[in-house]
Amino acid sequence: MEVTEKRQRVFSGIQPSGNITMGNYMGAITNWVAMQDLYDCLFCVVDMHAITVRQDPKKLREQTLSLLALLIGCGLDPEKNIMYIQSHVPQHAELSWILNCYTMYGELSRMTQFKDKSQKHADNINAGLFDYPVLMAADILLYNADYVPIGEDQKQHLELARNIAQRFNNHHGEVFTVPEPYIPKVGGRIMSLAEPDKKMSKSDTNPNAYILLLDKPDDIMRKFKRAVTDSEAKVEYREGKSGVNNLMTIYSVATGKSISEIENEFAGKGYGDFKTAVGEAVVEMLRPIREKTEDVLKNKDYLESVYAKNAALASRLAERNLEKIRKKVGFVAKPRG
Ligand code: TRP
């Protein structure tokens, strides 16, 4: 890339829903860490999305701050990236209202995540839950992001954001960049340690199924020792060995070793040795993350300065774009000063 070339922009949002698992880290955050040197990135903790399902206010506040600290702990640099809290930049909500008027009821009713969540939260199918994808489109379009790193489950939402952008552009000229999904190549799918045919998820009822980024070394070792494998006692990557395959993937990501190197390393050895090695590799991978996160969380002033400064930067970018958008839809320009 030429030095003079303007960098492309990346936006991603992450929900402050409790702790993050090693699966989220390997599948998503490591990619963000790699992207920070190649793109102009915005990483946003989406507390406004979070309240579409009931939250305990005190917990939401804690989780928002600890997630921001954790992202820094994972190696995202708040000097390089715009890392902030969604509700601190009111332009997200404002654009979301405008985009509501360019989104069809039918489109939102077809969203599979809305249907799933309506079933899960049948006592609270609120308008925000229905409108969730429009707020997400606003997050992305507000900054004219070129790329949006997302998992499979968010593809439909991104497709909707593209449709909204195109529809708006058809009415008003080229206002929005139509964003592209950025689907990670590696480390995409880390499976449950207890039921390796299921994705690792922090909402699993069995805490032995997942590793949280801030889990203590003893807990990590214990969970790997209990990880489900098979009765073959061969460290080989093969169809039908989902438990072993998963542990090999994890070990590979944690150590940088290839699958065939791992097969050689454990040839003739049992699962006991293998699980211990995987556990130790993960402990070492997560140790600096936990230590850095704990440091950041202890230093409230630093954390506050990070999110204050970055929200101001985001807000400036957002406002510049919104001024243009307001004009396009026919609002009277806000008097200055
Ligand atoms: N809906 C996303 C998720 O649950 C979070 C999100 C909100 C997001 N706004 C975004 C992701 C904008 C990418 C871009 O994972």
Short mmCIF file of C-alpha atoms and ligand atoms in Angstrom, two decimals:
data_model
loop_
_atom_site.label_atom_id
_atom_site.label_comp_id
_atom_site.label_asym_id
_atom_site.label_seq_id
_atom_site.Cartn_x
_atom_site.Cartn_y
_atom_site.Cartn_z
CA MET A 1 0.00 0.00 0.00
CA GLU A 2 1.27 3.45 -0.83
CA VAL A 3 1.91 5.72 2.08
CA THR A 4 -0.09 8.54 0.62
CA GLU A 5 -3.15 6.38 0.06
CA LYS A 6 -6.04 7.03 2.42
CA ARG A 7 -6.59 4.03 4.64
CA GLN A 8 -9.87 2.22 4.42
CA ARG A 9 -12.15 2.34 7.39
CA VAL A 10 -13.29 -0.52 9.58
CA PHE A 11 -16.12 -0.45 12.08
CA SER A 12 -17.01 -3.15 14.53
CA GLY A 13 -19.32 -3.29 17.49
CA ILE A 14 -19.24 -5.66 20.42
CA GLN A 15 -21.95 -6.24 23.01
CA PRO A 16 -21.06 -5.73 26.66
CA SER A 17 -22.78 -8.98 27.60
CA GLY A 18 -20.59 -10.28 30.39
CA ASN A 19 -17.27 -11.90 29.92
CA ILE A 20 -15.77 -12.86 26.57
CA THR A 21 -14.72 -16.41 25.76
CA MET A 22 -11.54 -17.66 24.22
CA GLY A 23 -13.70 -18.44 21.18
CA ASN A 24 -14.64 -14.76 20.77
CA TYR A 25 -11.01 -13.85 21.20
CA MET A 26 -9.68 -16.29 18.63
CA GLY A 27 -12.55 -15.82 16.23
CA ALA A 28 -12.91 -12.06 16.35
CA ILE A 29 -10.62 -10.00 18.51
CA THR A 30 -7.33 -11.40 17.17
CA ASN A 31 -8.48 -10.29 13.73
CA TRP A 32 -9.19 -6.82 15.03
CA VAL A 33 -5.72 -6.71 16.53
CA ALA A 34 -4.28 -7.55 13.11
CA MET A 35 -6.50 -4.99 11.38
CA GLN A 36 -5.44 -2.06 13.56
CA ASP A 37 -2.22 -1.64 11.60
CA LEU A 38 -3.85 -1.86 8.19
CA TYR A 39 -7.03 0.18 8.53
CA ASP A 40 -8.53 3.14 10.33
CA CYS A 41 -10.58 1.27 12.89
CA LEU A 42 -13.45 2.14 15.17
CA PHE A 43 -14.27 -0.37 17.91
CA CYS A 44 -17.46 0.39 19.73
CA VAL A 45 -18.93 -1.16 22.87
CA VAL A 46 -22.61 -1.22 21.96
CA ASP A 47 -24.44 -0.59 25.21
CA MET A 48 -27.47 0.76 23.33
CA HIS A 49 -27.87 -2.57 21.58
CA ALA A 50 -27.52 -4.31 24.93
CA ILE A 51 -30.65 -2.73 26.41
CA THR A 52 -32.86 -4.34 23.76
CA VAL A 53 -32.98 -7.16 26.29
CA ARG A 54 -33.38 -6.48 30.02
CA GLN A 55 -30.16 -5.57 31.78
CA ASP A 56 -29.27 -4.95 35.36
CA PRO A 57 -28.10 -1.29 35.16
CA LYS A 58 -25.22 -1.70 37.59
CA LYS A 59 -23.99 -4.79 35.81
CA LEU A 60 -24.33 -3.22 32.39
CA ARG A 61 -22.16 -0.30 33.50
CA GLU A 62 -19.51 -2.64 34.93
CA GLN A 63 -19.54 -4.89 31.89
CA THR A 64 -19.22 -1.96 29.50
CA LEU A 65 -16.12 -0.69 31.28
CA SER A 66 -14.58 -4.10 31.75
CA LEU A 67 -15.10 -4.95 28.09
CA LEU A 68 -13.32 -1.79 27.05
CA ALA A 69 -10.47 -2.68 29.42
CA LEU A 70 -10.40 -6.20 28.04
CA LEU A 71 -10.13 -4.98 24.46
CA ILE A 72 -7.13 -2.92 25.49
CA GLY A 73 -5.80 -5.97 27.35
CA CYS A 74 -6.12 -8.01 24.15
CA GLY A 75 -3.79 -5.61 22.39
CA LEU A 76 -6.08 -3.06 20.76
CA ASP A 77 -4.32 0.24 21.09
CA PRO A 78 -6.58 3.19 21.98
CA GLU A 79 -4.03 5.54 20.42
CA LYS A 80 -4.35 3.81 17.07
CA ASN A 81 -8.04 2.98 17.09
CA ILE A 82 -11.14 4.88 18.03
CA MET A 83 -12.38 2.80 20.96
CA TYR A 84 -15.47 4.12 22.67
CA ILE A 85 -18.89 3.54 24.16
CA GLN A 86 -21.86 3.79 21.80
CA SER A 87 -24.14 5.81 24.09
CA HIS A 88 -21.47 8.52 24.37
CA VAL A 89 -21.95 9.41 20.72
CA PRO A 90 -25.62 10.41 20.36
CA GLN A 91 -25.30 10.60 16.57
CA HIS A 92 -25.78 6.82 16.46
CA ALA A 93 -29.30 7.25 17.79
CA GLU A 94 -30.01 10.20 15.55
CA LEU A 95 -28.94 8.44 12.38
CA SER A 96 -30.79 5.37 13.48
CA TRP A 97 -34.04 7.37 13.50
CA ILE A 98 -33.41 8.70 10.02
CA LEU A 99 -32.57 5.23 8.71
CA ASN A 100 -35.75 3.85 10.28
CA CYS A 101 -37.57 5.85 7.67
CA TYR A 102 -35.62 4.04 4.95
CA THR A 103 -36.16 0.56 6.35
CA MET A 104 -39.22 -1.52 5.65
CA TYR A 105 -41.28 -3.29 8.28
CA GLY A 106 -41.12 -6.42 6.15
CA GLU A 107 -37.33 -6.38 6.07
CA LEU A 108 -37.08 -6.21 9.83
CA SER A 109 -39.66 -8.94 10.33
CA ARG A 110 -37.54 -11.30 8.26
CA MET A 111 -34.45 -10.97 10.48
CA THR A 112 -33.68 -14.40 11.91
CA GLN A 113 -32.01 -12.97 14.99
CA PHE A 114 -35.16 -11.00 15.80
CA LYS A 115 -37.23 -14.15 15.48
CA ASP A 116 -34.83 -16.10 17.71
CA LYS A 117 -34.66 -13.38 20.33
CA SER A 118 -38.45 -12.91 20.30
CA GLN A 119 -38.77 -16.54 21.24
CA LYS A 120 -36.13 -16.33 23.92
CA HIS A 121 -37.55 -13.11 25.39
CA ALA A 122 -41.24 -13.67 24.72
CA ASP A 123 -42.19 -11.42 27.65
CA ASN A 124 -40.29 -8.45 26.24
CA ILE A 125 -40.56 -8.16 22.47
CA ASN A 126 -39.93 -4.43 22.50
CA ALA A 127 -39.62 -2.06 19.56
CA GLY A 128 -35.87 -1.70 20.20
CA LEU A 129 -35.38 -5.41 19.67
CA PHE A 130 -37.21 -5.16 16.37
CA ASP A 131 -35.20 -2.09 15.41
CA TYR A 132 -31.83 -3.49 16.52
CA PRO A 133 -30.57 -4.02 12.94
CA VAL A 134 -31.25 -0.39 12.03
CA LEU A 135 -29.15 0.85 14.94
CA MET A 136 -26.43 -1.49 13.74
CA ALA A 137 -26.72 -0.09 10.22
CA ALA A 138 -26.45 3.41 11.71
CA ASP A 139 -23.26 2.41 13.59
CA ILE A 140 -21.64 1.37 10.36
CA LEU A 141 -22.99 3.99 7.93
CA LEU A 142 -22.37 6.88 10.30
CA TYR A 143 -18.64 6.50 9.64
CA ASN A 144 -18.86 5.29 6.04
CA ALA A 145 -17.03 2.12 7.00
CA ASP A 146 -15.60 0.14 4.09
CA TYR A 147 -15.33 -3.12 6.01
CA VAL A 148 -17.16 -4.69 8.91
CA PRO A 149 -15.60 -7.71 10.59
CA ILE A 150 -18.46 -10.00 11.53
CA GLY A 151 -19.27 -13.61 12.26
CA GLU A 152 -21.73 -15.73 10.32
CA ASP A 153 -24.58 -14.77 12.64
CA GLN A 154 -24.32 -11.09 11.64
CA LYS A 155 -24.31 -11.53 7.88
CA GLN A 156 -28.00 -10.86 7.48
CA HIS A 157 -27.69 -7.67 9.51
CA LEU A 158 -24.86 -6.45 7.33
CA GLU A 159 -26.81 -7.26 4.20
CA LEU A 160 -29.64 -5.12 5.55
CA ALA A 161 -27.22 -2.26 6.25
CA ARG A 162 -26.08 -2.48 2.64
CA ASN A 163 -29.66 -2.39 1.40
CA ILE A 164 -30.48 0.62 3.54
CA ALA A 165 -27.38 2.44 2.29
CA GLN A 166 -28.24 1.70 -1.31
CA ARG A 167 -31.85 2.75 -0.88
CA PHE A 168 -30.82 6.03 0.72
CA ASN A 169 -28.25 6.62 -2.01
CA ASN A 170 -30.87 5.96 -4.69
CA HIS A 171 -33.01 8.71 -3.23
CA HIS A 172 -30.35 11.24 -2.35
CA GLY A 173 -27.19 10.58 -4.35
CA GLU A 174 -23.96 8.97 -3.16
CA VAL A 175 -24.10 9.65 0.56
CA PHE A 176 -23.17 6.35 2.16
CA THR A 177 -20.36 3.93 1.49
CA VAL A 178 -21.91 0.51 0.98
CA PRO A 179 -20.01 -1.63 3.53
CA GLU A 180 -18.45 -5.02 2.81
CA PRO A 181 -18.33 -7.87 5.32
CA TYR A 182 -14.88 -8.93 6.47
CA ILE A 183 -15.01 -12.59 7.33
CA PRO A 184 -11.91 -13.84 9.16
CA LYS A 185 -9.87 -16.59 7.53
CA VAL A 186 -8.52 -18.39 10.58
CA GLY A 187 -9.49 -19.20 14.14
CA GLY A 188 -13.11 -18.80 13.16
CA ARG A 189 -14.74 -21.58 15.04
CA ILE A 190 -13.78 -22.66 18.51
CA MET A 191 -16.12 -25.32 19.83
CA SER A 192 -17.47 -26.16 23.28
CA LEU A 193 -15.10 -28.21 25.45
CA ALA A 194 -18.03 -30.27 26.73
CA GLU A 195 -20.01 -30.77 23.52
CA PRO A 196 -17.51 -30.20 20.71
CA ASP A 197 -20.17 -30.20 18.01
CA LYS A 198 -21.54 -26.94 19.43
CA LYS A 199 -19.87 -23.54 19.20
CA MET A 200 -18.17 -22.34 22.41
CA SER A 201 -20.59 -19.90 24.00
CA LYS A 202 -20.57 -17.98 27.26
CA SER A 203 -24.32 -18.56 27.55
CA ASP A 204 -23.75 -22.31 27.89
CA THR A 205 -25.24 -23.61 31.15
CA ASN A 206 -22.14 -25.73 31.73
CA PRO A 207 -19.20 -23.48 32.73
CA ASN A 208 -16.75 -26.25 31.81
CA ALA A 209 -17.78 -25.81 28.18
CA TYR A 210 -16.01 -22.49 27.76
CA ILE A 211 -12.87 -20.63 28.76
CA LEU A 212 -13.31 -16.99 29.66
CA LEU A 213 -10.50 -14.60 28.88
CA LEU A 214 -10.14 -13.69 32.53
CA ASP A 215 -10.32 -17.26 33.88
CA LYS A 216 -7.60 -18.07 36.38
CA PRO A 217 -4.88 -20.58 35.35
CA ASP A 218 -6.19 -23.31 37.70
CA ASP A 219 -9.65 -23.08 36.20
CA ILE A 220 -8.27 -23.16 32.68
CA MET A 221 -6.22 -26.29 33.41
CA ARG A 222 -9.18 -27.99 35.08
CA LYS A 223 -11.50 -27.27 32.16
CA PHE A 224 -9.02 -28.61 29.60
CA LYS A 225 -8.42 -31.76 31.65
CA ARG A 226 -12.16 -32.39 31.56
CA ALA A 227 -12.53 -31.57 27.87
CA VAL A 228 -14.46 -34.19 25.94
CA THR A 229 -12.36 -36.19 23.44
CA ASP A 230 -12.90 -39.76 22.23
CA SER A 231 -11.79 -43.27 23.14
CA GLU A 232 -9.12 -43.58 20.47
CA ALA A 233 -6.21 -41.88 22.27
CA LYS A 234 -4.69 -40.54 19.04
CA VAL A 235 -3.88 -36.88 18.54
CA GLU A 236 -4.92 -36.69 14.90
CA TYR A 237 -7.05 -34.21 13.05
CA ARG A 238 -9.80 -36.18 11.37
CA GLU A 239 -13.50 -36.19 10.57
CA GLY A 240 -15.46 -37.56 13.50
CA LYS A 241 -12.93 -36.45 16.13
CA SER A 242 -14.50 -33.09 16.86
CA GLY A 243 -13.26 -32.90 20.46
CA VAL A 244 -9.64 -33.59 19.51
CA ASN A 245 -9.88 -31.43 16.39
CA ASN A 246 -11.06 -28.54 18.52
CA LEU A 247 -8.23 -28.95 21.04
CA MET A 248 -5.75 -29.10 18.16
CA THR A 249 -7.16 -25.90 16.66
CA ILE A 250 -6.90 -24.17 20.02
CA TYR A 251 -3.33 -25.41 20.52
CA SER A 252 -2.45 -24.31 17.01
CA VAL A 253 -3.77 -20.79 17.54
CA ALA A 254 -2.15 -20.51 20.97
CA THR A 255 1.30 -21.72 19.86
CA GLY A 256 1.43 -20.90 16.15
CA LYS A 257 2.22 -24.56 15.38
CA SER A 258 0.62 -26.20 12.37
CA ILE A 259 -1.73 -29.18 12.66
CA SER A 260 0.87 -31.59 11.27
CA GLU A 261 3.52 -30.29 13.67
CA ILE A 262 1.08 -30.96 16.48
CA GLU A 263 0.37 -34.48 15.24
CA ASN A 264 4.13 -35.17 15.25
CA GLU A 265 4.62 -33.63 18.65
CA PHE A 266 2.03 -35.93 20.23
CA ALA A 267 2.60 -39.08 18.20
CA GLY A 268 2.44 -42.04 20.57
CA LYS A 269 1.36 -39.90 23.50
CA GLY A 270 -2.02 -40.06 25.22
CA TYR A 271 -4.68 -37.41 25.68
CA GLY A 272 -3.52 -36.66 29.22
CA ASP A 273 -0.25 -35.12 28.03
CA PHE A 274 -1.96 -33.42 25.14
CA LYS A 275 -4.65 -31.78 27.29
CA THR A 276 -2.04 -30.56 29.76
CA ALA A 277 -0.05 -29.01 26.90
CA VAL A 278 -3.14 -27.33 25.46
CA GLY A 279 -4.12 -25.99 28.89
CA GLU A 280 -0.63 -24.63 29.53
CA ALA A 281 -0.47 -22.99 26.10
CA VAL A 282 -3.81 -21.28 26.69
CA VAL A 283 -2.76 -20.16 30.18
CA GLU A 284 0.33 -18.55 28.64
CA MET A 285 -1.65 -16.99 25.82
CA LEU A 286 -4.18 -15.46 28.22
CA ARG A 287 -1.81 -14.45 31.02
CA PRO A 288 -0.68 -11.13 29.51
CA ILE A 289 -4.25 -10.32 28.52
CA ARG A 290 -5.51 -10.88 32.05
CA GLU A 291 -2.67 -8.90 33.61
CA LYS A 292 -3.03 -5.96 31.25
CA THR A 293 -6.83 -5.89 31.65
CA GLU A 294 -6.52 -5.94 35.44
CA ASP A 295 -4.04 -3.07 35.27
CA VAL A 296 -6.33 -0.99 33.09
CA LEU A 297 -9.33 -1.69 35.32
CA LYS A 298 -7.37 -0.54 38.36
CA ASN A 299 -6.58 2.73 36.64
CA LYS A 300 -10.02 4.30 36.33
CA ASP A 301 -8.64 7.69 35.30
CA TYR A 302 -6.75 6.20 32.41
CA LEU A 303 -9.76 4.23 31.22
CA GLU A 304 -11.95 7.30 31.45
CA SER A 305 -9.45 9.38 29.49
CA VAL A 306 -9.45 6.71 26.76
CA TYR A 307 -13.19 6.60 26.29
CA ALA A 308 -13.62 10.34 26.66
CA LYS A 309 -11.01 11.19 24.07
CA ASN A 310 -12.12 8.56 21.62
CA ALA A 311 -15.82 9.40 21.92
CA ALA A 312 -14.92 12.99 21.08
CA LEU A 313 -13.06 11.81 17.97
CA ALA A 314 -15.91 9.54 16.91
CA SER A 315 -18.44 12.26 17.52
CA ARG A 316 -16.53 14.70 15.32
CA LEU A 317 -16.43 12.24 12.43
CA ALA A 318 -20.07 11.34 12.96
CA GLU A 319 -21.22 14.95 13.08
CA ARG A 320 -19.46 15.79 9.84
CA ASN A 321 -21.35 13.01 8.09
CA LEU A 322 -24.65 13.74 9.81
CA GLU A 323 -24.62 17.36 8.72
CA LYS A 324 -24.60 16.12 5.17
CA ILE A 325 -27.31 13.55 5.84
CA ARG A 326 -29.62 16.02 7.60
CA LYS A 327 -29.35 18.31 4.64
CA LYS A 328 -30.13 15.49 2.21
CA VAL A 329 -33.33 14.53 4.01
CA GLY A 330 -34.49 18.15 4.16
CA PHE A 331 -33.83 19.23 7.74
CA VAL A 332 -33.08 22.91 8.32
CA ALA A 333 -29.39 23.32 9.16
CA LYS A 334 -28.81 23.62 12.92
CA PRO A 335 -27.88 27.17 13.89
CA ARG A 336 -24.22 27.22 14.89
CA GLY A 337 -22.99 28.19 18.32
N1 TRP B 1 -24.87 -7.05 16.44
C1 TRP B 1 -23.47 -7.28 16.68
C2 TRP B 1 -23.32 -8.58 17.45
O1 TRP B 1 -24.15 -8.93 18.23
C3 TRP B 1 -22.86 -6.14 17.45
C4 TRP B 1 -22.84 -4.88 16.64
C5 TRP B 1 -23.54 -3.74 16.88
C6 TRP B 1 -22.04 -4.65 15.50
N2 TRP B 1 -23.26 -2.81 15.96
C7 TRP B 1 -22.35 -3.33 15.08
C8 TRP B 1 -21.12 -5.43 14.78
C9 TRP B 1 -21.76 -2.77 13.94
C10 TRP B 1 -20.55 -4.86 13.63
C11 TRP B 1 -20.85 -3.55 13.24
O2 TRP B 1 -22.29 -9.22 17.33
#
